PDB file of C-alpha atoms in Angstrom:
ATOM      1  CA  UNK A  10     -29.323  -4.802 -83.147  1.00 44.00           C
ATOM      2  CA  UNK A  11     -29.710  -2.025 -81.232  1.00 48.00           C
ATOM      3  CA  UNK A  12     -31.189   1.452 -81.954  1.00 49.00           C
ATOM      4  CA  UNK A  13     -29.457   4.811 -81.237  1.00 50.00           C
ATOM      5  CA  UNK A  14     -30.752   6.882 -78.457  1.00 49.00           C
ATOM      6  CA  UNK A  15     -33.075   9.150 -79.394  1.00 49.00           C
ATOM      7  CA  UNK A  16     -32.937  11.373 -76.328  1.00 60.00           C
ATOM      8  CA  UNK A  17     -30.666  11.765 -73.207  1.00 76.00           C
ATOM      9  CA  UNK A  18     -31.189   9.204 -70.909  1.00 79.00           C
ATOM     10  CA  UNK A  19     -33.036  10.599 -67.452  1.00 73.00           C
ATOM     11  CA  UNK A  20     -31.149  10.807 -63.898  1.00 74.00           C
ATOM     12  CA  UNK A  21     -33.851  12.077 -61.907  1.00 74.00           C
ATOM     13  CA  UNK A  22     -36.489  10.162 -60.448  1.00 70.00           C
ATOM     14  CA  UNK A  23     -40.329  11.675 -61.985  1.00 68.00           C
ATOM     15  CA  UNK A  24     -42.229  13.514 -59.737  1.00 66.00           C
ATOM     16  CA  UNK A  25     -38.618  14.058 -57.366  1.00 66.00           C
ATOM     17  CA  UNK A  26     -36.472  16.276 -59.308  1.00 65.00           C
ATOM     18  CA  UNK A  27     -33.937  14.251 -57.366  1.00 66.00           C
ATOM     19  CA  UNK A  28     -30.619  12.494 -58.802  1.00 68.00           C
ATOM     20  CA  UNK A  29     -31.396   8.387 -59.029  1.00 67.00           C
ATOM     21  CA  UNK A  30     -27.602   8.589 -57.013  1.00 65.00           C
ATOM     22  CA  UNK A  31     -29.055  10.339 -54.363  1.00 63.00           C
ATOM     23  CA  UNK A  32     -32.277   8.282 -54.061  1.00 57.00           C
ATOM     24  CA  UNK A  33     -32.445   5.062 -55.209  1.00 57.00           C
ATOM     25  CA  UNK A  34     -30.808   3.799 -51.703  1.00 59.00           C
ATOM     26  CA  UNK A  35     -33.576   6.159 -49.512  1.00 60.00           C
ATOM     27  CA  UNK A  36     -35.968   2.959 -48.797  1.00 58.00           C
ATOM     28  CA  UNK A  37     -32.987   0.845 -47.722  1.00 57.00           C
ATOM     29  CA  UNK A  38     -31.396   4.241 -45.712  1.00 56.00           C
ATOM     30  CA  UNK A  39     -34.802   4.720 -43.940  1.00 58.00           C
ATOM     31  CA  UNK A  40     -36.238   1.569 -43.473  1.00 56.00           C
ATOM     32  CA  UNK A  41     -35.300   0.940 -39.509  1.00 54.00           C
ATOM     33  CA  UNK A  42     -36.768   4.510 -39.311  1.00 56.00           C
ATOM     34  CA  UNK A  43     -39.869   3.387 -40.544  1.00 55.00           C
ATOM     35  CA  UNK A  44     -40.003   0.436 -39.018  1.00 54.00           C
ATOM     36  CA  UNK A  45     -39.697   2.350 -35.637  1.00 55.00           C
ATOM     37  CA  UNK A  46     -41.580   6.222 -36.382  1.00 52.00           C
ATOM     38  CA  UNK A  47     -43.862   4.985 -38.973  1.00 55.00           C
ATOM     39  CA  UNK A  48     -46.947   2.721 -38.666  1.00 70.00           C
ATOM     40  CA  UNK A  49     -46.998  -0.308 -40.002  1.00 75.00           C
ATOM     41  CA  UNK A  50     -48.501   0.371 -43.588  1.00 80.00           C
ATOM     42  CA  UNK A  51     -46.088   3.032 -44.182  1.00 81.00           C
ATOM     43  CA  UNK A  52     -43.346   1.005 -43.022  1.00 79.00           C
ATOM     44  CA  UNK A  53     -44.115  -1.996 -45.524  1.00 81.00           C
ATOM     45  CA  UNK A  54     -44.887   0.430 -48.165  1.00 85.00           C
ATOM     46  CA  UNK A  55     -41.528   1.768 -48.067  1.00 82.00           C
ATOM     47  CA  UNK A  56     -40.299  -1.912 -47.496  1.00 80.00           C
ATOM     48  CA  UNK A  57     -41.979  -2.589 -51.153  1.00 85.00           C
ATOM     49  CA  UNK A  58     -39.979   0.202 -52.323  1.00 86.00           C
ATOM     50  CA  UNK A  59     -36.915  -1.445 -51.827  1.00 83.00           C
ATOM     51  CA  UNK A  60     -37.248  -4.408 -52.991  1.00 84.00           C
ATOM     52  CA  UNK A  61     -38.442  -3.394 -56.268  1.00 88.00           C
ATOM     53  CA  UNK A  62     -35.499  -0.799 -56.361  1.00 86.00           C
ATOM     54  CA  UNK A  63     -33.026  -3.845 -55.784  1.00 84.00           C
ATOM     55  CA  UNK A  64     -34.983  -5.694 -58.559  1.00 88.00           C
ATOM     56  CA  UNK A  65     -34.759  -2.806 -61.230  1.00 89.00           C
ATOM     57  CA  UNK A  66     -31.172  -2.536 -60.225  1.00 87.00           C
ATOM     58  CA  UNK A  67     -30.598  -6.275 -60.935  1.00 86.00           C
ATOM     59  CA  UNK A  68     -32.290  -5.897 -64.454  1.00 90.00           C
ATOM     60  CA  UNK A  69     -29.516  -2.847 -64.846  1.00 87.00           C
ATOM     61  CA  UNK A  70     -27.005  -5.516 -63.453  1.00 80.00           C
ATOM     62  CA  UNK A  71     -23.538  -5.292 -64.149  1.00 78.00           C
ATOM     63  CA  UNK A  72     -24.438  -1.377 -64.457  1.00 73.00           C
ATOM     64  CA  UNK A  73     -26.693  -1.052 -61.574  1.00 74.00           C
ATOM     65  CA  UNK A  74     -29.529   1.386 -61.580  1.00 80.00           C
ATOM     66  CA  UNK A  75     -28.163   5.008 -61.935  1.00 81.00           C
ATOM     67  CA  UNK A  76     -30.203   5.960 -65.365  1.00 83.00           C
ATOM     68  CA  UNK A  77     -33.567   4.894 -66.934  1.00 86.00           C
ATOM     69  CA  UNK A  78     -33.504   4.080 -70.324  1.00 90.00           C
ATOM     70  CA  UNK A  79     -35.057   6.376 -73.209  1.00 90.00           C
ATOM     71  CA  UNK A  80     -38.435   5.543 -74.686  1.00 91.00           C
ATOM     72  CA  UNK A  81     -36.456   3.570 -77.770  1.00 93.00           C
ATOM     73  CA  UNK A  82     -34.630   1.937 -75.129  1.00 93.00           C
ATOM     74  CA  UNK A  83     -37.405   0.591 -73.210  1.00 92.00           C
ATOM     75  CA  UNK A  84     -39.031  -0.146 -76.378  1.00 94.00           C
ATOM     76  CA  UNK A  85     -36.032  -2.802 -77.123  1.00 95.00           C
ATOM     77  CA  UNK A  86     -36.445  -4.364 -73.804  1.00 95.00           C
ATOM     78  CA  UNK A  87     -40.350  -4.251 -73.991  1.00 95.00           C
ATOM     79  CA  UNK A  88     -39.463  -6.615 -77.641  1.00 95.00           C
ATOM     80  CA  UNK A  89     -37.263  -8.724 -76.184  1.00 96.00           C
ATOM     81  CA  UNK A  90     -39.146  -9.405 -73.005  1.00 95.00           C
ATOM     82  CA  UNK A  91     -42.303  -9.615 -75.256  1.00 94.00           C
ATOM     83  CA  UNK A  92     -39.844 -12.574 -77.346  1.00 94.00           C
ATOM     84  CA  UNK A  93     -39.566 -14.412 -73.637  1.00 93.00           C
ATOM     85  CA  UNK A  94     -42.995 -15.807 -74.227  1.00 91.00           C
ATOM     86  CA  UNK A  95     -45.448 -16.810 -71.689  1.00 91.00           C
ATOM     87  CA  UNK A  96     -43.332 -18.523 -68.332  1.00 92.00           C
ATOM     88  CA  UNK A  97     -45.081 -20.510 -65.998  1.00 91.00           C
ATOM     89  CA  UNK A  98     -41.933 -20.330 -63.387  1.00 89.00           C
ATOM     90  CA  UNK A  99     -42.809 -16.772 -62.955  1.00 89.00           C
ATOM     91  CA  UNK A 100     -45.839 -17.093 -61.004  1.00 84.00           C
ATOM     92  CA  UNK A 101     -43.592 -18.171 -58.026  1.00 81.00           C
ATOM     93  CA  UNK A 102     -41.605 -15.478 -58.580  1.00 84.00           C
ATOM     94  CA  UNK A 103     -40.725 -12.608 -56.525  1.00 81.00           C
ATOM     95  CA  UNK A 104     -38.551  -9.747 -55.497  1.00 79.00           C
ATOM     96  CA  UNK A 105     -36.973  -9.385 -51.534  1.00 72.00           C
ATOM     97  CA  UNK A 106     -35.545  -6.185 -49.716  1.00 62.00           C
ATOM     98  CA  UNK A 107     -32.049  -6.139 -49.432  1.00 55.00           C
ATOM     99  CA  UNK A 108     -31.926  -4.676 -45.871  1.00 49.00           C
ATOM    100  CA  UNK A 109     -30.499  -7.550 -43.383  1.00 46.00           C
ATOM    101  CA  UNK A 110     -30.158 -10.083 -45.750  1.00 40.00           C
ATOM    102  CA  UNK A 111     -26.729 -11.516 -45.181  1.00 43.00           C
ATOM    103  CA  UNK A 112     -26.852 -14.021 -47.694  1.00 39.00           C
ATOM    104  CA  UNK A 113     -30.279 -14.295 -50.701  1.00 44.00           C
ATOM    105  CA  UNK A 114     -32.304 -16.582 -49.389  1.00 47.00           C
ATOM    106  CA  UNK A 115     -35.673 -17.729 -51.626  1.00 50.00           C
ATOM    107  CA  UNK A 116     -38.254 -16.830 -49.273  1.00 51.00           C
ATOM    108  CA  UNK A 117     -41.636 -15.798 -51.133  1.00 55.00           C
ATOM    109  CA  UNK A 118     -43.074 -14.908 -47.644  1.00 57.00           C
ATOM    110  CA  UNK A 119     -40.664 -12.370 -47.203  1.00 58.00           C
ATOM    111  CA  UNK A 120     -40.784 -11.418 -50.551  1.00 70.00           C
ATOM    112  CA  UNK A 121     -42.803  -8.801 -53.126  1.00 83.00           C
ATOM    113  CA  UNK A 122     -44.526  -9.670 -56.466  1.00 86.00           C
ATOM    114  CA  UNK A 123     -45.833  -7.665 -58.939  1.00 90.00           C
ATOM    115  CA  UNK A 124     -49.272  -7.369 -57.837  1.00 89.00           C
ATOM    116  CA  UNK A 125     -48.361  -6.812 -53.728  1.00 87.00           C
ATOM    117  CA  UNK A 126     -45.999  -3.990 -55.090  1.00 90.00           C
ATOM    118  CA  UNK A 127     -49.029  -2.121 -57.454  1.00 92.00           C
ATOM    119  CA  UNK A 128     -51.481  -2.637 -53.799  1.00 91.00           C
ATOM    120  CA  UNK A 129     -48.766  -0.765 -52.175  1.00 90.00           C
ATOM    121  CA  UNK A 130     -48.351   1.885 -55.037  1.00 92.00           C
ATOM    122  CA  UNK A 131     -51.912   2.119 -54.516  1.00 93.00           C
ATOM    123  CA  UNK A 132     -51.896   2.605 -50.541  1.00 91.00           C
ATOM    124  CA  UNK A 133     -49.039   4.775 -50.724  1.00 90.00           C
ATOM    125  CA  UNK A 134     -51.382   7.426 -53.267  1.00 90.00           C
ATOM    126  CA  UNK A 135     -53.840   7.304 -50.525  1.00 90.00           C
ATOM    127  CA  UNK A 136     -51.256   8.050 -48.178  1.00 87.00           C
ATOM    128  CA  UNK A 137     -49.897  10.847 -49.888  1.00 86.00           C
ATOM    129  CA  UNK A 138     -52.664  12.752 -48.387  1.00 85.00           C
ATOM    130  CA  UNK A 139     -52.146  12.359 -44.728  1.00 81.00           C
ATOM    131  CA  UNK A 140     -50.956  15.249 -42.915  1.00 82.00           C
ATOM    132  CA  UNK A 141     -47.807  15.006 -41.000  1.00 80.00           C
ATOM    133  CA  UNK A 142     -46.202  11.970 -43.446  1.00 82.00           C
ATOM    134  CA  UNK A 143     -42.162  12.730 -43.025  1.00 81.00           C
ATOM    135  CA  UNK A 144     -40.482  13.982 -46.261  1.00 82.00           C
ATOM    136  CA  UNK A 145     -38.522  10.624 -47.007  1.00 81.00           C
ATOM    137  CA  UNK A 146     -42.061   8.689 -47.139  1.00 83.00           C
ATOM    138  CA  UNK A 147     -43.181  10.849 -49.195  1.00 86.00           C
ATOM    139  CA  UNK A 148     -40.372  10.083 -51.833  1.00 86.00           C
ATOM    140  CA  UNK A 149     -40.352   6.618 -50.889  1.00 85.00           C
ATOM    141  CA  UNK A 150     -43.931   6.798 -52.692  1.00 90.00           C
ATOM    142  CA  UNK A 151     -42.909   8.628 -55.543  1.00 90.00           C
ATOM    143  CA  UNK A 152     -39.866   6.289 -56.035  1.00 90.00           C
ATOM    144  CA  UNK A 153     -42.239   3.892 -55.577  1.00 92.00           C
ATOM    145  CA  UNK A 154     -44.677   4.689 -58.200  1.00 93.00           C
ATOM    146  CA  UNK A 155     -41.867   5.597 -60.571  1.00 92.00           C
ATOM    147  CA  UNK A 156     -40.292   2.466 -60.579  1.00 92.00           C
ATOM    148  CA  UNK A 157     -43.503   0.521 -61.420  1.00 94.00           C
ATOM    149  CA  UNK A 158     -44.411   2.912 -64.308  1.00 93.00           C
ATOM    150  CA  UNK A 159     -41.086   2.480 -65.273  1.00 93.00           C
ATOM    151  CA  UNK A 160     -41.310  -1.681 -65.637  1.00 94.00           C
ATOM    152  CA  UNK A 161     -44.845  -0.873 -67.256  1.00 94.00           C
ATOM    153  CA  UNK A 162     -42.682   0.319 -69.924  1.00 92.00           C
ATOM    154  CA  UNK A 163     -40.592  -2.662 -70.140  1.00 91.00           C
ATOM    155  CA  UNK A 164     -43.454  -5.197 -70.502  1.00 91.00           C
ATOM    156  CA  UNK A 165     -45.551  -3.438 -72.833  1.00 86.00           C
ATOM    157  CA  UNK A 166     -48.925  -3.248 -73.622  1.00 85.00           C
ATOM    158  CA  UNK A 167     -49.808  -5.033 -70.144  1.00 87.00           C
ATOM    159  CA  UNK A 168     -47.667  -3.641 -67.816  1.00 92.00           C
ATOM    160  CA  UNK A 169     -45.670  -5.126 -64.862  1.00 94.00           C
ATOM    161  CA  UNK A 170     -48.068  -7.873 -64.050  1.00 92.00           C
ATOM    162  CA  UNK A 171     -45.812 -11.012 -63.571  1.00 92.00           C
ATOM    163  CA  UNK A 172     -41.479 -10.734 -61.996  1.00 92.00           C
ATOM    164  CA  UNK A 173     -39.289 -12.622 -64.162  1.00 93.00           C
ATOM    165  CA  UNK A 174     -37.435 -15.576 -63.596  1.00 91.00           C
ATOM    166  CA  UNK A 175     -33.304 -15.118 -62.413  1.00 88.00           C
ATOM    167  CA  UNK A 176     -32.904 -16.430 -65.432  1.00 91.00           C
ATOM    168  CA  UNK A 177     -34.568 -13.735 -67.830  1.00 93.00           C
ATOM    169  CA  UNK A 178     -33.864 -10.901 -65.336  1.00 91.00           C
ATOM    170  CA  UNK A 179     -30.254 -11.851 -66.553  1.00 91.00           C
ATOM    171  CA  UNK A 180     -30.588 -11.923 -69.668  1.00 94.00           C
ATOM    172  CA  UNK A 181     -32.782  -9.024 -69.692  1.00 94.00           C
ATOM    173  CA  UNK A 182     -29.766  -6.981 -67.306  1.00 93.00           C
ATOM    174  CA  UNK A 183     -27.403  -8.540 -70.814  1.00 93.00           C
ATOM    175  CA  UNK A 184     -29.410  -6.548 -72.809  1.00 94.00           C
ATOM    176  CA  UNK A 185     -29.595  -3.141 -71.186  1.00 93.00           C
ATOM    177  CA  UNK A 186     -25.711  -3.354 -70.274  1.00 91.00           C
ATOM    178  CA  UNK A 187     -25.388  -3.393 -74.225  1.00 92.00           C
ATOM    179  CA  UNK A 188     -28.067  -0.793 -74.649  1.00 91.00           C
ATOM    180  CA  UNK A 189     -25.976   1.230 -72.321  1.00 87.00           C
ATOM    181  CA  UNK A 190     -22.298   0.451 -73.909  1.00 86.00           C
ATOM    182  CA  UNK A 191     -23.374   1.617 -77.230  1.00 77.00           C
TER     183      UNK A 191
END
């Protein structure tokens, strides 16, 4: 059963002021700038922000990303993900960038987990600081750090420490597409 929302449900991304519409595809839109005006940290930071924006979208799935959820509504999936129980499979798990994949491939080396994505949340703080940093890293960051505060909320008392399985990030994207029909 699910509980009403107790507040409007938030478009812009904390610390932005920016629309999720207008944001959420940034990493993807300036990744091959990156890769080519940025160095190298920046530029996998910013990767790291895209994958974990495609892998919040996917737990939105059939919705896609274009709210968060309420406190009471991450509270529901923090339960339910909480009911998964301890998974085993989800040490190999991971999330990928979307950018130039023509068809999902597994590939862990290519791939983000939840502890490469807080080092890079991490780094990208540290960043923050560097004079001359383009505008669009500097959201990248924010987006960044927004999006794993955000899955902090969904898993509770520890935080985003493991990626789910496809097979709970489905069932998990079930569940918010119902929060979000009611």
């Amino acid at each position: 059963m699910t509980q009403p929302a107790s507040a409007e449900r938030q478009r812009t991304v904390p610390g932005l002021n920016l629309d999720i519409d207008d944001v959420i595809d940034t990493p993807a839109q300036v990744a091959a700038i990156a890769d080519a005006a940025s160095d190298r940290e920046m530029a996998a930071i910013i990767h790291c922000t895209e994958a974990l924006a495609a892998y919040v979208a996917e737990l939105h799935a059939p919705h896609g990303f274009d709210q968060f959820l309420t406190p009471a509504e991450c509270a529901q999936v923090t339960q339910f993900i909480a009911g998964l129980g301890k998974n085993a499979a989800r040490a190999d798990e991971f999330f990928e960038p979307r950018t130039g994949l023509e068809l999902r491939r597994r590939n862990p080396a290519a791939g983000w987990n939840a502890t490469t994505a807080r080092e890079a949340g991490v780094r990208g703080t540290e960043l923050q600081t560097h004079e001359g940093l383009p505008a669009y890293a500097l959201e990248c960051i924010a987006l960044l750090q927004a999006l794993i505060a955000y899955l902090d909320d969904f898993h509770g008392t520890d935080g985003f420490q493991e990626v789910l399985t496809p097979q709970e990030r489905s069932k998990v994207g079930e569940l918010i597409s119902q929060i979000l029909s009611d």
